[in-house]
Amino acid sequence: MKTVQKGNWFEIIIPEKWTTFTLDDLLRTSWKVPKKMLHQFKMEKKVLLNGALPDWHKKLISGVKLQIELFTPEAYGVIPTYHDIEILYEDEHLLVLNKPAGMDTHPNEPTDTNTLANAVAFHLQANGIKLKPRHIHRLDRDTTGAVLFAKTALAGAMLDRMLEKREIKRTYLAIVEGLLHKKHGTINKPIGSDRHHPVRRRVSPTGQTAITHFKVLKSDRNENNTLIQCHLDTGRTHQIRVHFSDIGHPLVGDSLYGGSNIYSRQALHAIKLEFTHPFTEEFISCYAPFIDRPAIFKNIDPSSY
């Protein structure tokens, strides 16, 4: 479906398949708009049908123009700061970026400027867009690859729900120490904080559910390491790093979790991000090329995974 931005307004033509919904059904039940946001839409008259205030409980009619005021200017929430970033996908609702190593996804302090969120804010500002960037998920400071941001509160809420329902698929490449005997498998072990270390996490029976699926892509007997592909059902902090350390195969370069220091950081890259666009229903698949092509990932073609 085609959507259009006109000033502060989002516009979409009601398709035939939505005619079983009332406007209230569509936003509350199908799009799962948060209650507070839906109340704001109604009270502040931010939703129109063909330019007129709607009957929220009347069935929608195919061909009618739905208009929602989504793009009202707002504070960026972070300090816009220039960084050389690679955008993998962008439209009026969201964008996907290729995060470099050595950069946090978002600030931990209000004065932080060396984060992907700061870079996104600068990109929006430079293009005359006054919207707050909202990260949908995070990557560790030294993990590289695809990260998804929403530009509006509604897009953020819908993408957050999709992430919770596992409708956003994230594929990672990692190199672990040693040779894995199983060609594929699932690690289902809860992860919690390590009370002896302020940053590290650990497998803990009282932790949060954490599920990692993996597949062996290549074993290197000479280097005694294994290239693996991972998919996550959950997104716990340091999940891949913790899980593989726990089974005796820490990531190469991951000194925090027992890996060797032959590489300057953990060998982990978010190679691909896939999801169905919440508004257009277009399937989006983003490949994140290696920014600096680290030697440890040599001869790997991102588009192959």
Tab-separated table of C-alpha atoms in Angstrom:
chain	number	residue	atom	x	y	z
A	1	MET	CA	0.000	0.000	0.000
A	2	LYS	CA	1.195	3.499	-0.801
A	3	THR	CA	1.447	6.089	1.942
A	4	VAL	CA	2.066	9.816	1.570
A	5	GLN	CA	3.352	12.528	3.894
A	6	LYS	CA	1.767	15.938	3.424
A	7	GLY	CA	3.165	18.408	5.915
A	8	ASN	CA	2.488	17.038	9.373
A	9	TRP	CA	-0.053	14.547	8.053
A	10	PHE	CA	0.233	10.898	7.090
A	11	GLU	CA	-2.198	9.811	4.376
A	12	ILE	CA	-3.251	6.366	3.161
A	13	ILE	CA	-6.176	5.201	1.026
A	14	ILE	CA	-8.437	2.692	2.788
A	15	PRO	CA	-8.046	-0.696	1.022
A	16	GLU	CA	-10.919	-3.153	0.552
A	17	LYS	CA	-9.576	-5.492	3.241
A	18	TRP	CA	-9.993	-2.797	5.917
A	19	THR	CA	-13.735	-2.430	5.322
A	20	THR	CA	-14.431	-5.050	8.000
A	21	PHE	CA	-12.980	-2.609	10.561
A	22	THR	CA	-14.293	0.514	12.172
A	23	LEU	CA	-11.679	3.239	12.570
A	24	ASP	CA	-11.499	2.369	16.266
A	25	ASP	CA	-10.981	-1.321	15.403
A	26	LEU	CA	-8.190	-0.525	12.963
A	27	LEU	CA	-6.162	1.631	15.324
A	28	ARG	CA	-6.929	-0.139	18.592
A	29	THR	CA	-7.047	-3.804	17.523
A	30	SER	CA	-5.119	-4.119	14.262
A	31	TRP	CA	-2.415	-1.468	14.682
A	32	LYS	CA	-2.387	-1.838	18.486
A	33	VAL	CA	-2.057	1.913	19.019
A	34	PRO	CA	-1.327	2.498	22.746
A	35	LYS	CA	-4.362	3.674	24.726
A	36	LYS	CA	-2.806	7.003	25.700
A	37	MET	CA	-1.845	7.763	22.096
A	38	LEU	CA	-5.269	6.755	20.789
A	39	HIS	CA	-6.936	9.029	23.357
A	40	GLN	CA	-4.660	11.873	22.239
A	41	PHE	CA	-5.576	11.256	18.594
A	42	LYS	CA	-9.264	11.546	19.456
A	43	MET	CA	-9.075	14.489	21.853
A	44	GLU	CA	-6.733	16.564	19.666
A	45	LYS	CA	-8.583	15.699	16.427
A	46	LYS	CA	-5.474	14.189	14.864
A	47	VAL	CA	-7.391	11.659	12.728
A	48	LEU	CA	-9.532	12.563	9.700
A	49	LEU	CA	-11.358	10.724	6.915
A	50	ASN	CA	-11.395	12.669	3.648
A	51	GLY	CA	-10.481	15.793	5.625
A	52	ALA	CA	-13.422	15.548	8.042
A	53	LEU	CA	-13.732	14.379	11.641
A	54	PRO	CA	-14.645	10.668	11.557
A	55	ASP	CA	-17.278	8.466	13.138
A	56	TRP	CA	-14.927	6.163	15.028
A	57	HIS	CA	-17.477	3.334	15.203
A	58	LYS	CA	-18.643	3.261	11.593
A	59	LYS	CA	-17.258	0.681	9.158
A	60	LEU	CA	-14.472	2.021	6.958
A	61	ILE	CA	-15.154	2.550	3.253
A	62	SER	CA	-12.709	1.488	0.542
A	63	GLY	CA	-11.124	4.394	-1.337
A	64	VAL	CA	-11.559	6.909	1.490
A	65	LYS	CA	-8.453	8.837	2.538
A	66	LEU	CA	-7.281	8.211	6.107
A	67	GLN	CA	-5.241	11.100	7.515
A	68	ILE	CA	-3.313	11.052	10.798
A	69	GLU	CA	-1.223	13.908	12.165
A	70	LEU	CA	2.004	12.036	12.893
A	71	PHE	CA	4.783	14.388	11.862
A	72	THR	CA	4.272	17.279	14.284
A	73	PRO	CA	7.727	18.772	15.000
A	74	GLU	CA	9.267	17.627	18.287
A	75	ALA	CA	12.577	17.845	20.144
A	76	TYR	CA	15.251	15.416	18.991
A	77	GLY	CA	15.807	14.124	22.521
A	78	VAL	CA	19.569	13.919	21.910
A	79	ILE	CA	22.236	16.373	20.738
A	80	PRO	CA	22.380	16.225	16.910
A	81	THR	CA	26.001	15.388	16.080
A	82	TYR	CA	27.600	14.685	12.719
A	83	HIS	CA	28.984	11.189	12.186
A	84	ASP	CA	29.684	9.472	8.893
A	85	ILE	CA	26.901	6.875	8.839
A	86	GLU	CA	25.557	4.430	6.271
A	87	ILE	CA	21.789	4.348	5.779
A	88	LEU	CA	20.517	0.988	4.527
A	89	TYR	CA	16.846	1.984	4.208
A	90	GLU	CA	14.797	5.108	4.894
A	91	ASP	CA	11.273	6.424	4.402
A	92	GLU	CA	9.090	8.931	6.243
A	93	HIS	CA	8.371	6.476	9.076
A	94	LEU	CA	11.636	4.685	9.827
A	95	LEU	CA	15.227	4.100	8.886
A	96	VAL	CA	17.815	1.323	9.153
A	97	LEU	CA	21.480	2.158	9.665
A	98	ASN	CA	24.742	0.230	9.592
A	99	LYS	CA	26.332	0.850	12.994
A	100	PRO	CA	30.132	1.005	13.140
A	101	ALA	CA	32.244	-0.402	15.971
A	102	GLY	CA	33.053	1.825	18.936
A	103	MET	CA	29.672	3.568	18.947
A	104	ASP	CA	26.764	3.078	21.346
A	105	THR	CA	23.262	2.841	19.923
A	106	HIS	CA	21.940	5.633	22.172
A	107	PRO	CA	23.286	7.996	24.849
A	108	ASN	CA	23.691	6.800	28.415
A	109	GLU	CA	24.015	10.409	29.586
A	110	PRO	CA	22.265	13.517	28.191
A	111	THR	CA	25.631	14.997	27.207
A	112	ASP	CA	26.749	11.955	25.168
A	113	THR	CA	27.250	12.707	21.479
A	114	ASN	CA	29.148	9.695	20.097
A	115	THR	CA	26.114	7.475	19.508
A	116	LEU	CA	24.054	6.298	16.578
A	117	ALA	CA	21.028	8.216	17.908
A	118	ASN	CA	23.036	11.464	17.811
A	119	ALA	CA	24.015	10.718	14.219
A	120	VAL	CA	20.396	9.996	13.246
A	121	ALA	CA	19.257	13.253	14.875
A	122	PHE	CA	21.874	15.173	12.870
A	123	HIS	CA	20.757	13.436	9.662
A	124	LEU	CA	17.132	14.413	10.347
A	125	GLN	CA	18.091	17.970	11.254
A	126	ALA	CA	20.209	18.342	8.100
A	127	ASN	CA	17.176	17.312	6.044
A	128	GLY	CA	14.802	19.700	7.795
A	129	ILE	CA	13.013	16.931	9.708
A	130	LYS	CA	12.162	17.793	13.312
A	131	LEU	CA	11.311	14.375	14.724
A	132	LYS	CA	12.726	12.346	17.605
A	133	PRO	CA	14.688	9.229	16.552
A	134	ARG	CA	13.542	6.147	18.503
A	135	HIS	CA	15.726	3.023	18.492
A	136	ILE	CA	13.705	-0.193	18.283
A	137	HIS	CA	16.549	-2.445	19.384
A	138	ARG	CA	20.199	-2.006	20.314
A	139	LEU	CA	23.626	-3.357	19.462
A	140	ASP	CA	26.542	-3.432	21.875
A	141	ARG	CA	29.137	-0.682	21.494
A	142	ASP	CA	31.588	-2.924	19.609
A	143	THR	CA	29.017	-4.950	17.673
A	144	THR	CA	28.449	-3.737	14.125
A	145	GLY	CA	25.552	-3.945	11.700
A	146	ALA	CA	21.891	-3.149	11.108
A	147	VAL	CA	19.902	-1.107	13.647
A	148	LEU	CA	16.278	-0.011	13.215
A	149	PHE	CA	14.976	3.441	14.222
A	150	ALA	CA	11.451	4.865	14.096
A	151	LYS	CA	10.821	8.525	13.291
A	152	THR	CA	7.404	8.873	14.933
A	153	ALA	CA	5.796	7.691	18.155
A	154	LEU	CA	3.222	5.608	16.259
A	155	ALA	CA	5.814	3.877	14.098
A	156	GLY	CA	7.869	3.264	17.234
A	157	ALA	CA	4.926	1.694	19.069
A	158	MET	CA	4.043	-0.550	16.130
A	159	LEU	CA	7.653	-1.668	15.580
A	160	ASP	CA	8.108	-2.310	19.323
A	161	ARG	CA	5.086	-4.618	19.220
A	162	MET	CA	6.436	-6.384	16.132
A	163	LEU	CA	9.746	-6.946	17.905
A	164	GLU	CA	7.955	-8.422	20.922
A	165	LYS	CA	5.987	-10.757	18.622
A	166	ARG	CA	9.217	-11.838	16.848
A	167	GLU	CA	8.048	-10.306	13.580
A	168	ILE	CA	11.366	-8.516	13.094
A	169	LYS	CA	14.036	-11.030	12.130
A	170	ARG	CA	17.648	-10.237	12.985
A	171	THR	CA	20.480	-12.326	11.567
A	172	TYR	CA	23.988	-12.194	13.004
A	173	LEU	CA	27.362	-13.536	11.965
A	174	ALA	CA	29.815	-14.429	14.705
A	175	ILE	CA	33.111	-16.243	15.029
A	176	VAL	CA	33.454	-18.392	18.119
A	177	GLU	CA	36.512	-20.068	19.535
A	178	GLY	CA	36.867	-23.789	19.025
A	179	LEU	CA	35.054	-26.191	16.686
A	180	LEU	CA	31.330	-26.748	17.225
A	181	HIS	CA	30.330	-30.383	16.943
A	182	LYS	CA	26.663	-29.621	16.226
A	183	LYS	CA	25.959	-28.087	12.804
A	184	HIS	CA	22.903	-26.266	14.134
A	185	GLY	CA	21.043	-25.916	17.383
A	186	THR	CA	19.241	-23.732	19.902
A	187	ILE	CA	20.545	-22.326	23.164
A	188	ASN	CA	17.643	-21.702	25.539
A	189	LYS	CA	19.135	-20.380	28.768
A	190	PRO	CA	17.879	-17.432	30.838
A	191	ILE	CA	20.203	-14.457	31.220
A	192	GLY	CA	20.540	-12.146	34.205
A	193	SER	CA	22.960	-9.633	35.688
A	194	ASP	CA	26.283	-10.725	37.143
A	195	ARG	CA	26.311	-9.368	40.699
A	196	HIS	CA	30.113	-9.518	40.715
A	197	HIS	CA	30.523	-7.312	37.635
A	198	PRO	CA	28.658	-4.067	36.738
A	199	VAL	CA	28.626	-4.714	32.972
A	200	ARG	CA	28.760	-8.446	32.434
A	201	ARG	CA	25.713	-10.695	32.182
A	202	ARG	CA	25.498	-14.421	32.911
A	203	VAL	CA	23.259	-17.430	32.478
A	204	SER	CA	21.057	-17.529	35.570
A	205	PRO	CA	17.973	-19.591	36.506
A	206	THR	CA	16.383	-16.375	37.807
A	207	GLY	CA	17.204	-14.401	34.648
A	208	GLN	CA	15.020	-13.480	31.677
A	209	THR	CA	14.205	-15.964	28.945
A	210	ALA	CA	16.840	-15.906	26.195
A	211	ILE	CA	16.733	-18.046	23.044
A	212	THR	CA	19.467	-18.144	20.390
A	213	HIS	CA	19.292	-20.315	17.248
A	214	PHE	CA	22.568	-20.992	15.446
A	215	LYS	CA	23.930	-22.685	12.338
A	216	VAL	CA	27.557	-23.497	11.559
A	217	LEU	CA	28.688	-21.921	8.292
A	218	LYS	CA	32.385	-22.745	8.294
A	219	SER	CA	34.897	-24.415	10.603
A	220	ASP	CA	38.537	-23.410	10.492
A	221	ARG	CA	40.720	-26.142	12.002
A	222	ASN	CA	43.909	-24.181	11.425
A	223	GLU	CA	42.639	-21.178	13.405
A	224	ASN	CA	40.525	-23.363	15.743
A	225	ASN	CA	37.401	-21.230	15.336
A	226	THR	CA	33.946	-21.473	13.770
A	227	LEU	CA	31.896	-19.019	11.731
A	228	ILE	CA	28.241	-19.205	12.758
A	229	GLN	CA	24.948	-17.587	11.812
A	230	CYS	CA	22.525	-16.698	14.620
A	231	HIS	CA	18.866	-15.726	14.913
A	232	LEU	CA	17.400	-14.396	18.152
A	233	ASP	CA	13.930	-15.005	19.552
A	234	THR	CA	14.760	-12.575	22.364
A	235	GLY	CA	17.028	-9.556	22.649
A	236	ARG	CA	18.781	-9.739	25.992
A	237	THR	CA	21.881	-7.668	26.665
A	238	HIS	CA	24.994	-9.486	25.353
A	239	GLN	CA	22.797	-12.507	24.524
A	240	ILE	CA	24.929	-14.170	21.832
A	241	ARG	CA	28.128	-13.415	23.744
A	242	VAL	CA	26.778	-14.872	26.999
A	243	HIS	CA	25.251	-17.978	25.438
A	244	PHE	CA	28.334	-19.056	23.534
A	245	SER	CA	30.640	-18.290	26.434
A	246	ASP	CA	28.423	-20.434	28.639
A	247	ILE	CA	28.789	-23.467	26.345
A	248	GLY	CA	32.560	-23.053	26.209
A	249	HIS	CA	32.841	-21.245	22.865
A	250	PRO	CA	33.255	-17.516	23.570
A	251	LEU	CA	33.374	-15.119	20.657
A	252	VAL	CA	36.803	-14.397	19.246
A	253	GLY	CA	38.037	-11.088	20.646
A	254	ASP	CA	35.448	-11.011	23.438
A	255	SER	CA	37.711	-10.602	26.464
A	256	LEU	CA	34.745	-9.736	28.710
A	257	TYR	CA	33.400	-13.271	28.314
A	258	GLY	CA	36.600	-15.265	28.135
A	259	GLY	CA	37.488	-14.892	24.476
A	260	SER	CA	41.038	-14.445	23.227
A	261	ASN	CA	42.383	-10.978	22.528
A	262	ILE	CA	43.688	-11.771	19.031
A	263	TYR	CA	41.047	-9.409	17.681
A	264	SER	CA	40.366	-5.922	19.047
A	265	ARG	CA	36.654	-6.535	19.713
A	266	GLN	CA	34.089	-9.327	19.735
A	267	ALA	CA	33.646	-10.839	16.257
A	268	LEU	CA	29.919	-10.131	15.966
A	269	HIS	CA	28.045	-8.421	13.127
A	270	ALA	CA	24.286	-7.900	12.607
A	271	ILE	CA	24.293	-8.872	8.948
A	272	LYS	CA	20.598	-8.700	8.089
A	273	LEU	CA	17.324	-7.163	9.300
A	274	GLU	CA	13.953	-8.276	7.865
A	275	PHE	CA	10.413	-7.150	8.621
A	276	THR	CA	7.094	-6.222	7.039
A	277	HIS	CA	6.586	-2.462	6.967
A	278	PRO	CA	3.855	-1.609	9.518
A	279	PHE	CA	2.063	0.807	7.168
A	280	THR	CA	2.836	-0.119	3.558
A	281	GLU	CA	3.015	-3.887	4.301
A	282	GLU	CA	6.064	-4.032	2.022
A	283	PHE	CA	8.652	-6.677	2.942
A	284	ILE	CA	11.898	-4.927	3.898
A	285	SER	CA	15.198	-6.833	3.853
A	286	CYS	CA	18.384	-4.916	4.686
A	287	TYR	CA	21.892	-6.326	4.326
A	288	ALA	CA	24.598	-4.578	6.318
A	289	PRO	CA	28.014	-4.774	4.643
A	290	PHE	CA	31.144	-4.771	6.790
A	291	ILE	CA	32.183	-1.158	7.211
A	292	ASP	CA	35.871	-1.778	7.727
A	293	ARG	CA	36.032	-5.391	6.474
A	294	PRO	CA	37.896	-6.745	9.507
A	295	ALA	CA	40.427	-9.429	8.639
A	296	ILE	CA	38.641	-11.990	10.771
A	297	PHE	CA	35.584	-11.779	8.485
A	298	LYS	CA	37.631	-12.039	5.274
A	299	ASN	CA	36.089	-13.745	2.249
A	300	ILE	CA	32.556	-13.444	3.660
A	301	ASP	CA	29.886	-12.058	1.336
A	302	PRO	CA	27.094	-10.443	3.402
A	303	SER	CA	24.475	-11.034	0.701
A	304	SER	CA	25.015	-14.790	1.049
A	305	TYR	CA	23.346	-14.829	4.441
